[in-house]
Amino acid sequence: MSNILITGSNRGIGLELTSQYARDGWRVFATCRHPGEADQLRQLAGRYPSISIHRLDVTVVEDIKAITLELKGTPLDILYNNAGIFLEEDYRLPALGGIRYDHWLRTFDVNTLGAVRMTEALLGNVAMSSKRLVAVMTSHMGSIEDIDMEGSYYYRSSKAALNAAMQGLAAAVRPRKVGILLLHPGAVNTRMSPHGISPEESVSGLRRIIDGFSLEASGSFIKYDGTPMPW
């Protein structure tokens, strides 16, 4: 049985990732901050015994240590860094003069540092598997080349920084034959953004990219439909 750990598994794309991998027979370590409130995830786990639910906040060092100890000696074919937040009320905000630096720092802590923390902590588990892949949910909004409108400073910069950090990590982990794949899910109809394609369509596309991944493509930034993304 192949193993995958998914952060932010309680809703949206993370929930759909959990559902599709479990349906296909994978052992899924599904993590979220508040398992007791994750009704849909718990219902899904009730249907698929291969899903286990774990409390994890990617900004809390103690939580990461706990999951690392729990998974000691367990190979992870895929570590899927999916957890993320968007604290701007709409894509045009914040306006100059209204920037909330505490919100900006929180966004960086989750979206950028959280993924790096998880990769660092569970790299050994990934390296002992057969697939050896760290998948990272990023965004077209992190493409510096394509910024042509104001606003979304917190989210855009957190994803641009995530892309840069993961590019460096891809080089660092290559000697261990571990790959890193940066994935843009497209505009998806979720709580974060109520417009776009379905989570099912997005995840199906993301999985096709993951299934075809080879180490030579490590560090690539790809849209769910296979389109290479601009940096």
Backbone as JSON, one array per atom type, in Angstrom:
{
  "sequence": "MSNILITGSNRGIGLELTSQYARDGWRVFATCRHPGEADQLRQLAGRYPSISIHRLDVTVVEDIKAITLELKGTPLDILYNNAGIFLEEDYRLPALGGIRYDHWLRTFDVNTLGAVRMTEALLGNVAMSSKRLVAVMTSHMGSIEDIDMEGSYYYRSSKAALNAAMQGLAAAVRPRKVGILLLHPGAVNTRMSPHGISPEESVSGLRRIIDGFSLEASGSFIKYDGTPMPW",
  "N": [[0.84, -1.19, 0.0], [0.58, 2.19, -0.89], [1.64, 5.26, 0.65], [0.44, 8.45, 1.73], [0.73, 11.72, 3.03], [-1.32, 14.39, 3.78], [-1.63, 17.8, 4.2], [-3.97, 20.13, 5.63], [-6.47, 18.8, 5.2], [-9.19, 18.92, 5.62], [-11.1, 20.28, 4.1], [-12.26, 21.53, 0.87], [-9.79, 21.43, -1.68], [-7.94, 19.81, -0.32], [-9.58, 17.97, 1.02], [-10.71, 16.69, -1.16], [-8.42, 15.58, -2.36], [-7.78, 13.73, -0.33], [-10.04, 12.07, -0.47], [-9.9, 11.01, -3.13], [-7.39, 9.67, -3.18], [-7.74, 7.81, -1.12], [-9.88, 6.35, -2.11], [-8.62, 5.07, -4.18], [-7.11, 3.23, -2.9], [-4.93, 4.02, -1.35], [-3.0, 4.51, 1.64], [-3.88, 7.03, 3.75], [-2.73, 9.72, 5.51], [-4.38, 12.03, 7.01], [-4.42, 15.38, 7.76], [-5.31, 18.11, 9.9], [-6.13, 21.23, 11.54], [-8.21, 21.19, 13.45], [-9.53, 18.47, 14.19], [-11.88, 17.6, 15.48], [-13.83, 19.27, 14.56], [-13.98, 18.75, 11.92], [-16.16, 17.68, 10.11], [-16.87, 16.62, 7.53], [-14.5, 15.35, 6.78], [-14.25, 13.43, 8.81], [-16.5, 11.89, 8.27], [-15.75, 10.89, 5.79], [-13.53, 9.35, 6.53], [-14.88, 7.44, 7.92], [-15.94, 5.94, 5.88], [-13.74, 4.99, 4.55], [-11.4, 2.94, 5.73], [-8.67, 3.23, 5.41], [-7.96, 5.8, 5.87], [-6.52, 7.9, 8.24], [-6.91, 10.32, 10.8], [-5.26, 13.21, 11.85], [-4.25, 15.62, 14.22], [-2.9, 18.67, 13.31], [-1.18, 21.63, 13.12], [0.51, 23.56, 10.93], [2.09, 25.61, 11.73], [2.86, 25.19, 14.27], [5.34, 24.03, 16.21], [5.41, 21.93, 18.06], [3.26, 20.32, 17.25], [4.19, 19.42, 14.78], [6.44, 17.98, 15.58], [5.14, 15.96, 16.97], [3.7, 14.56, 14.94], [5.82, 13.71, 13.46], [7.11, 11.94, 15.2], [5.07, 10.07, 15.46], [4.99, 8.97, 12.93], [7.42, 7.78, 12.66], [9.73, 5.81, 10.98], [7.93, 5.16, 9.0], [7.36, 4.92, 5.61], [6.75, 7.59, 3.31], [5.23, 7.97, 0.4], [4.25, 10.21, -0.89], [4.44, 13.46, 0.25], [2.16, 15.82, 0.75], [1.99, 19.1, 0.66], [-0.46, 21.0, 1.33], [-1.88, 22.77, 2.95], [-3.08, 26.06, 3.5], [-3.71, 29.64, 3.7], [-5.86, 32.48, 3.08], [-6.06, 35.67, 3.75], [-6.94, 38.12, 2.88], [-9.79, 40.09, 2.11], [-10.91, 40.33, -0.43], [-9.67, 40.0, -3.81], [-8.61, 42.44, -4.51], [-7.75, 43.72, -2.3], [-5.27, 44.25, 0.35], [-5.82, 47.83, 0.39], [-3.39, 50.43, -0.08], [-2.32, 51.88, 2.91], [-4.03, 50.46, 4.4], [-2.89, 48.09, 5.1], [-2.51, 45.1, 6.91], [-0.13, 44.11, 8.87], [0.2, 42.09, 10.7], [-1.54, 40.16, 9.7], [-0.25, 39.66, 7.31], [2.18, 38.53, 8.16], [1.16, 36.24, 9.39], [0.11, 34.9, 7.18], [2.45, 34.32, 5.75], [3.64, 32.62, 7.62], [2.0, 30.35, 7.59], [1.61, 29.68, 4.78], [4.15, 29.73, 3.56], [6.39, 29.17, 5.41], [5.23, 27.03, 6.74], [5.02, 24.91, 4.86], [7.72, 24.49, 4.34], [8.64, 23.75, 6.88], [7.27, 21.29, 7.22], [8.33, 19.78, 5.12], [11.03, 19.64, 5.82], [10.82, 18.26, 8.24], [9.72, 15.75, 7.57], [11.23, 14.68, 5.57], [12.96, 12.48, 5.7], [11.15, 10.34, 5.88], [9.95, 10.48, 3.37], [12.14, 9.96, 1.76], [12.6, 7.26, 2.2], [10.71, 5.94, 0.77], [9.09, 4.59, -2.24], [8.06, 6.31, -4.23], [8.91, 8.94, -3.52], [8.31, 11.81, -3.33], [7.68, 15.25, -2.83], [4.94, 17.14, -2.9], [3.73, 20.34, -3.61], [1.32, 22.7, -2.94], [0.87, 25.49, -4.67], [0.42, 28.62, -6.33], [-0.83, 30.38, -9.21], [-0.9, 33.03, -8.55], [1.45, 33.49, -7.29], [3.24, 33.98, -9.26], [5.59, 36.1, -10.23], [6.16, 37.26, -12.67], [3.67, 37.64, -13.79], [2.16, 39.52, -12.41], [-0.21, 41.93, -12.57], [-2.0, 43.6, -11.4], [-3.29, 45.46, -8.59], [-3.15, 44.75, -5.01], [-3.81, 41.81, -2.88], [-1.43, 41.35, -1.51], [-0.39, 39.9, 0.68], [-0.97, 37.15, 0.17], [0.04, 36.74, -2.47], [2.8, 37.33, -2.17], [3.51, 35.42, -0.28], [3.22, 33.05, -1.68], [4.99, 33.43, -3.81], [7.38, 33.49, -2.39], [7.29, 30.91, -1.35], [7.56, 29.42, -3.72], [10.19, 30.14, -4.43], [11.64, 29.17, -2.21], [11.12, 26.42, -2.39], [12.28, 25.81, -4.82], [14.99, 26.04, -4.16], [15.09, 24.01, -2.2], [14.55, 21.81, -3.79], [16.93, 21.44, -5.16], [18.54, 20.86, -2.98], [17.58, 18.4, -1.99], [17.8, 16.65, -4.06], [20.15, 14.94, -4.22], [19.34, 12.9, -2.54], [17.55, 11.62, -4.04], [14.97, 12.56, -3.95], [12.11, 14.21, -5.07], [10.65, 17.45, -5.82], [7.64, 19.03, -6.46], [5.95, 21.72, -7.74], [2.71, 22.87, -7.7], [-0.04, 24.27, -9.38], [-3.39, 24.58, -8.73], [-5.33, 25.63, -10.37], [-8.14, 27.88, -10.86], [-10.35, 27.26, -8.44], [-13.49, 26.15, -7.25], [-13.99, 26.73, -4.13], [-14.14, 27.3, -0.55], [-12.26, 29.31, -0.22], [-12.2, 30.54, -2.69], [-14.97, 31.13, -4.42], [-15.43, 30.53, -7.15], [-14.9, 28.95, -10.29], [-13.37, 25.86, -11.49], [-14.39, 22.52, -10.51], [-13.42, 20.94, -7.38], [-12.99, 18.21, -7.85], [-12.28, 18.05, -10.6], [-9.93, 19.57, -10.61], [-8.23, 18.15, -8.82], [-8.08, 15.66, -10.06], [-6.62, 16.34, -12.35], [-4.24, 17.26, -11.14], [-3.33, 14.9, -10.01], [-2.77, 13.38, -12.26], [-0.49, 14.68, -13.19], [1.24, 14.21, -11.03], [1.36, 11.4, -11.11], [2.82, 11.02, -13.43], [5.29, 12.0, -12.81], [8.84, 12.45, -12.78], [12.2, 12.34, -11.48], [13.79, 14.07, -12.92], [12.2, 16.21, -13.48], [12.03, 17.64, -11.18], [11.36, 20.45, -9.16], [9.79, 21.76, -10.95], [7.11, 23.95, -11.98], [3.83, 23.67, -12.33], [0.62, 23.78, -13.87], [-2.65, 22.4, -13.11], [-3.64, 21.27, -15.45], [-1.44, 20.53, -16.84], [-0.01, 22.56, -17.99], [2.99, 24.43, -18.19], [4.0, 26.8, -15.71], [4.56, 30.36, -15.46], [7.32, 31.96, -13.8]],
  "CA": [[0.0, 0.0, 0.0], [1.3, 3.46, -0.93], [1.29, 6.17, 1.73], [0.47, 9.88, 1.48], [0.29, 12.62, 4.09], [-1.89, 15.6, 3.19], [-1.96, 18.85, 5.17], [-5.19, 20.85, 5.27], [-7.32, 17.78, 4.57], [-10.57, 18.97, 6.12], [-12.06, 20.92, 3.19], [-11.78, 21.96, -0.43], [-8.88, 20.57, -2.45], [-7.36, 18.82, 0.58], [-10.58, 16.92, 1.25], [-10.83, 15.93, -2.41], [-7.21, 14.76, -2.45], [-7.95, 12.63, 0.6], [-11.07, 11.18, -1.0], [-9.46, 10.29, -4.33], [-6.32, 8.73, -2.87], [-8.31, 6.71, -0.33], [-10.7, 5.54, -3.03], [-7.72, 4.27, -5.01], [-6.42, 2.24, -2.08], [-3.77, 4.54, -0.63], [-3.04, 4.84, 3.08], [-3.88, 8.49, 3.79], [-2.6, 10.41, 6.79], [-5.09, 13.28, 6.76], [-4.15, 16.28, 8.88], [-5.97, 19.41, 9.96], [-5.94, 21.87, 12.84], [-9.28, 20.9, 14.41], [-10.22, 17.26, 13.74], [-13.21, 17.49, 16.05], [-14.77, 20.1, 13.79], [-13.86, 18.36, 10.51], [-17.25, 16.71, 9.94], [-16.79, 15.92, 6.24], [-13.33, 14.48, 6.81], [-14.55, 12.29, 9.67], [-17.44, 11.04, 7.52], [-14.96, 10.21, 4.76], [-12.74, 8.33, 7.22], [-15.8, 6.36, 8.27], [-16.16, 5.11, 4.69], [-12.46, 4.42, 4.11], [-10.54, 2.64, 6.89], [-7.27, 3.57, 5.14], [-7.74, 7.19, 6.27], [-6.42, 8.24, 9.66], [-6.97, 11.76, 10.96], [-4.25, 13.66, 12.8], [-4.25, 17.06, 14.48], [-1.64, 19.29, 12.89], [-1.09, 23.03, 12.69], [1.85, 23.61, 10.35], [2.85, 26.69, 12.36], [3.12, 24.8, 15.66], [6.47, 23.09, 16.21], [5.06, 20.75, 18.85], [2.4, 19.47, 16.41], [5.04, 18.78, 13.77], [7.23, 16.97, 16.27], [4.27, 14.84, 17.31], [3.41, 13.75, 13.77], [7.09, 13.09, 13.07], [7.29, 10.77, 16.08], [4.02, 9.1, 15.15], [5.29, 8.34, 11.64], [8.8, 7.31, 12.65], [9.91, 4.54, 10.3], [6.88, 4.94, 8.01], [7.65, 5.58, 4.33], [5.72, 8.43, 2.71], [5.45, 8.1, -1.04], [3.99, 11.61, -1.21], [4.09, 14.46, 1.26], [1.42, 16.84, -0.01], [1.85, 20.35, 1.41], [-1.64, 21.65, 0.78], [-2.46, 23.75, 3.87], [-2.83, 27.46, 3.16], [-4.75, 30.6, 4.09], [-6.0, 33.72, 2.3], [-6.66, 36.56, 4.74], [-7.48, 39.33, 2.27], [-11.23, 39.88, 1.94], [-11.08, 40.06, -1.85], [-8.38, 39.99, -4.5], [-8.1, 43.8, -4.7], [-7.34, 44.25, -1.01], [-5.6, 45.5, 1.02], [-5.37, 49.08, -0.23], [-2.31, 51.1, 0.65], [-2.86, 52.55, 4.08], [-4.85, 49.51, 5.16], [-2.19, 46.8, 5.21], [-2.42, 44.48, 8.23], [1.13, 43.39, 8.85], [0.03, 40.85, 11.45], [-2.13, 39.2, 8.77], [0.79, 39.32, 6.33], [3.09, 37.59, 8.81], [0.44, 34.98, 9.59], [0.03, 34.25, 5.88], [3.78, 33.76, 5.48], [3.9, 31.52, 8.55], [1.28, 29.16, 7.13], [1.76, 29.32, 3.38], [5.55, 29.54, 3.17], [7.18, 28.44, 6.4], [4.57, 25.76, 7.08], [5.41, 23.89, 3.9], [9.15, 24.19, 4.54], [8.74, 22.99, 8.13], [6.82, 19.92, 7.01], [9.28, 19.11, 4.25], [12.23, 19.38, 6.61], [10.54, 17.28, 9.29], [9.35, 14.42, 7.07], [12.06, 14.33, 4.42], [13.45, 11.11, 5.87], [10.06, 9.41, 5.55], [9.79, 10.5, 1.92], [13.33, 9.35, 1.15], [12.6, 5.81, 2.34], [9.59, 5.39, -0.01], [9.38, 4.31, -3.64], [7.71, 7.47, -5.05], [9.87, 9.97, -3.1], [7.86, 13.09, -3.87], [7.05, 16.32, -2.04], [4.07, 17.96, -3.73], [3.5, 21.62, -2.95], [0.24, 23.48, -3.53], [1.18, 26.9, -4.78], [-0.63, 29.35, -7.05], [-0.47, 31.34, -10.26], [-0.74, 34.34, -7.92], [2.85, 33.62, -6.89], [4.06, 34.23, -10.45], [5.99, 37.5, -10.25], [6.09, 37.72, -14.06], [2.3, 37.88, -14.23], [1.43, 40.45, -11.55], [-0.64, 43.07, -13.36], [-3.05, 44.32, -10.69], [-2.97, 45.75, -7.2], [-3.78, 43.94, -3.98], [-3.41, 40.44, -2.54], [0.0, 41.39, -1.21], [-0.02, 38.84, 1.61], [-1.03, 35.84, -0.47], [0.96, 36.69, -3.6], [4.2, 37.28, -1.72], [3.75, 34.15, 0.42], [3.37, 31.99, -2.68], [6.24, 33.68, -4.52], [8.44, 33.04, -1.49], [7.2, 29.45, -1.32], [8.16, 28.92, -4.96], [11.65, 30.33, -4.35], [12.18, 28.25, -1.21], [11.04, 25.05, -2.87], [13.29, 25.66, -5.86], [16.23, 25.75, -3.46], [14.99, 22.7, -1.56], [14.63, 20.78, -4.82], [18.36, 21.19, -5.38], [19.12, 20.29, -1.77], [17.15, 17.02, -1.75], [18.04, 15.81, -5.24], [21.08, 13.84, -3.96], [18.64, 11.81, -1.87], [16.59, 11.14, -5.02], [13.64, 13.06, -3.6], [11.68, 15.27, -5.97], [9.7, 18.45, -5.35], [6.79, 19.45, -7.56], [5.13, 22.89, -7.42], [1.47, 22.65, -8.44], [-1.11, 25.27, -9.37], [-4.61, 23.8, -8.91], [-6.31, 26.36, -11.16], [-9.19, 28.58, -10.09], [-11.2, 26.15, -7.98], [-14.65, 26.56, -6.47], [-13.85, 26.32, -2.74], [-14.44, 28.4, 0.38], [-11.29, 30.37, -0.44], [-12.56, 31.23, -3.93], [-16.19, 30.43, -4.83], [-15.6, 30.53, -8.6], [-13.91, 28.15, -10.99], [-13.64, 24.45, -11.73], [-14.68, 21.74, -9.3], [-12.26, 20.27, -6.76], [-12.78, 16.92, -8.49], [-11.54, 18.26, -11.85], [-8.59, 20.04, -10.28], [-7.43, 17.07, -8.21], [-7.83, 14.64, -11.09], [-5.51, 16.83, -13.14], [-3.02, 17.26, -10.31], [-2.87, 13.52, -9.84], [-2.15, 12.93, -13.51], [0.87, 15.23, -13.2], [2.0, 13.48, -10.02], [1.58, 10.03, -11.58], [3.82, 11.02, -14.48], [6.48, 12.72, -12.36], [10.15, 11.82, -12.66], [13.12, 13.2, -10.75], [14.33, 15.08, -13.83], [11.28, 17.35, -13.48], [11.97, 18.22, -9.84], [11.42, 21.91, -9.14], [8.89, 22.31, -11.96], [5.92, 24.67, -11.55], [2.91, 23.18, -13.36], [-0.83, 23.9, -13.66], [-3.34, 21.1, -13.03], [-3.88, 20.73, -16.79], [-0.17, 20.19, -17.45], [0.63, 23.75, -18.55], [4.06, 25.01, -17.37], [3.63, 28.11, -15.19], [5.64, 31.35, -15.42], [7.82, 32.28, -12.46]],
  "C": [[0.88, 1.24, 0.0], [0.77, 4.4, 0.14], [1.4, 7.62, 1.3], [0.04, 10.62, 2.73], [-0.13, 13.92, 3.43], [-2.19, 16.6, 4.3], [-3.19, 19.61, 4.68], [-6.2, 19.96, 4.59], [-8.81, 17.94, 4.84], [-11.57, 19.6, 5.17], [-11.41, 21.16, 1.83], [-10.91, 20.94, -1.13], [-8.28, 19.49, -1.57], [-8.3, 17.67, 0.84], [-10.73, 16.05, 0.0], [-9.6, 15.06, -2.66], [-7.34, 13.52, -1.57], [-8.92, 11.6, 0.06], [-10.55, 10.36, -2.17], [-8.35, 9.29, -4.03], [-6.84, 7.55, -2.05], [-9.12, 5.77, -1.21], [-9.84, 4.62, -3.89], [-6.81, 3.36, -4.18], [-5.17, 2.71, -1.36], [-4.04, 4.64, 0.86], [-2.87, 6.34, 3.19], [-3.79, 8.98, 5.24], [-3.15, 11.81, 6.56], [-4.94, 14.19, 7.97], [-4.94, 17.57, 8.75], [-5.83, 19.96, 11.37], [-6.96, 21.43, 13.88], [-10.06, 19.66, 13.95], [-11.64, 17.13, 14.27], [-14.26, 18.27, 15.3], [-14.79, 19.71, 12.31], [-14.89, 17.29, 10.16], [-17.13, 15.93, 8.64], [-15.61, 14.95, 6.21], [-13.6, 13.25, 7.67], [-15.54, 11.34, 9.01], [-16.7, 10.24, 6.46], [-14.13, 9.09, 5.38], [-13.61, 7.16, 7.65], [-16.06, 5.42, 7.11], [-14.89, 4.4, 4.25], [-11.55, 4.19, 5.31], [-9.08, 3.01, 6.66], [-6.95, 5.03, 5.48], [-7.59, 7.28, 7.78], [-6.3, 9.76, 9.77], [-6.04, 12.18, 12.1], [-4.34, 15.17, 12.98], [-2.89, 17.62, 14.13], [-1.88, 20.73, 12.46], [0.33, 23.21, 12.2], [2.68, 24.77, 10.87], [3.27, 26.34, 13.78], [4.19, 23.7, 15.68], [6.13, 21.82, 16.96], [4.18, 19.79, 18.05], [3.24, 18.72, 15.38], [5.92, 17.71, 14.39], [6.39, 15.74, 16.57], [3.99, 13.95, 16.1], [4.68, 13.05, 13.28], [7.37, 11.84, 13.9], [6.29, 9.68, 15.74], [4.35, 8.31, 13.88], [6.73, 7.84, 11.55], [8.89, 5.92, 12.01], [8.88, 4.23, 9.23], [7.24, 5.65, 6.7], [6.46, 6.42, 3.87], [6.05, 8.57, 1.23], [5.25, 9.54, -1.49], [3.73, 12.37, 0.08], [3.43, 15.59, 0.49], [1.19, 18.05, 0.88], [0.74, 21.19, 0.8], [-2.16, 22.79, 1.65], [-2.09, 25.18, 3.47], [-3.98, 28.34, 3.6], [-4.72, 31.79, 3.15], [-6.76, 34.7, 3.19], [-7.15, 37.89, 4.17], [-8.94, 39.09, 1.91], [-11.62, 39.7, 0.48], [-9.74, 40.32, -2.54], [-7.81, 41.38, -4.76], [-7.53, 44.39, -3.42], [-6.02, 43.62, -0.58], [-5.12, 46.72, 0.22], [-4.23, 49.66, 0.59], [-2.91, 51.96, 1.74], [-3.68, 51.62, 4.96], [-4.19, 48.15, 5.32], [-2.13, 46.35, 6.66], [-1.17, 43.61, 8.26], [1.07, 42.11, 9.69], [-0.6, 39.77, 10.57], [-1.1, 38.74, 7.73], [1.76, 38.29, 6.92], [2.43, 36.23, 9.02], [0.36, 34.2, 8.28], [1.36, 33.62, 5.5], [4.03, 32.54, 6.36], [3.24, 30.23, 8.09], [1.72, 28.75, 5.73], [3.2, 29.01, 2.97], [6.3, 28.68, 4.18], [6.56, 27.1, 6.76], [4.99, 24.64, 6.16], [6.88, 23.5, 4.05], [9.35, 23.38, 5.82], [8.39, 21.52, 7.91], [7.79, 19.13, 6.14], [10.54, 18.73, 5.01], [11.99, 18.24, 7.6], [10.34, 15.87, 8.75], [10.15, 13.98, 5.85], [12.57, 12.9, 4.51], [12.4, 10.07, 5.52], [9.86, 9.33, 4.04], [10.94, 9.76, 1.25], [13.33, 7.83, 1.25], [11.47, 5.14, 1.54], [10.02, 5.07, -1.43], [9.1, 5.53, -4.53], [8.62, 8.67, -4.78], [9.52, 11.36, -3.64], [7.28, 13.99, -2.79], [6.26, 17.16, -3.02], [3.69, 19.21, -2.95], [2.39, 22.37, -3.67], [0.61, 24.95, -3.5], [0.09, 27.55, -5.62], [-0.03, 30.19, -8.17], [-0.24, 32.73, -9.67], [0.66, 34.55, -7.37], [3.79, 33.87, -8.05], [4.38, 35.71, -10.55], [5.88, 38.07, -11.67], [4.69, 38.18, -14.45], [1.51, 38.81, -13.3], [1.08, 41.69, -12.37], [-1.79, 43.84, -12.71], [-2.64, 44.51, -9.24], [-3.57, 44.7, -6.27], [-3.19, 42.55, -3.8], [-1.94, 40.33, -2.2], [0.43, 40.23, -0.31], [0.1, 37.5, 0.87], [-0.02, 35.72, -1.61], [2.41, 36.51, -3.13], [4.5, 35.97, -1.01], [3.96, 33.02, -0.57], [4.63, 32.18, -3.53], [7.43, 33.21, -3.69], [8.46, 31.52, -1.39], [7.86, 28.85, -2.56], [9.68, 29.0, -4.91], [12.28, 29.34, -3.38], [12.19, 26.82, -1.73], [11.98, 24.79, -4.04], [14.64, 25.32, -5.22], [16.22, 24.38, -2.81], [15.08, 21.57, -2.59], [16.08, 20.43, -5.12], [18.98, 20.49, -4.19], [18.79, 18.81, -1.59], [17.4, 16.09, -2.93], [19.05, 14.7, -4.98], [20.45, 12.65, -3.23], [17.57, 11.19, -2.77], [15.15, 11.42, -4.61], [13.31, 14.21, -4.54], [10.69, 16.22, -5.31], [8.95, 18.98, -6.57], [5.88, 20.58, -7.08], [3.89, 22.87, -8.3], [0.49, 23.81, -8.26], [-2.43, 24.55, -9.66], [-5.62, 24.42, -9.86], [-7.23, 27.15, -10.26], [-10.25, 27.55, -9.73], [-12.31, 26.69, -7.09], [-14.57, 25.96, -5.07], [-14.24, 27.48, -1.85], [-13.49, 29.58, 0.18], [-11.65, 31.2, -1.67], [-13.77, 30.52, -4.53], [-16.46, 30.43, -6.32], [-14.54, 29.64, -9.22], [-14.34, 26.72, -11.19], [-13.93, 23.73, -10.42], [-13.4, 21.2, -8.68], [-11.95, 18.93, -7.41], [-11.94, 17.05, -9.77], [-10.1, 18.67, -11.57], [-7.72, 18.9, -9.77], [-7.14, 15.97, -9.21], [-6.66, 15.06, -11.98], [-4.19, 16.83, -12.39], [-2.46, 15.85, -10.17], [-2.25, 12.96, -11.12], [-0.71, 13.43, -13.61], [1.76, 14.47, -12.22], [2.33, 12.07, -10.5], [2.69, 9.97, -12.63], [5.14, 11.66, -14.08], [7.72, 11.85, -12.37], [11.12, 12.82, -12.05], [13.69, 14.31, -11.63], [13.46, 16.35, -13.84], [11.2, 18.04, -12.12], [12.19, 19.73, -9.89], [10.51, 22.56, -10.16], [7.66, 22.94, -11.31], [4.88, 24.45, -12.65], [1.45, 23.38, -12.93], [-1.47, 22.52, -13.72], [-3.57, 20.47, -14.4], [-2.6, 20.41, -17.55], [0.58, 21.37, -18.04], [1.77, 24.23, -17.65], [3.68, 26.44, -16.96], [4.82, 29.07, -15.23], [6.05, 31.65, -13.99], [7.61, 33.76, -12.14]]
}
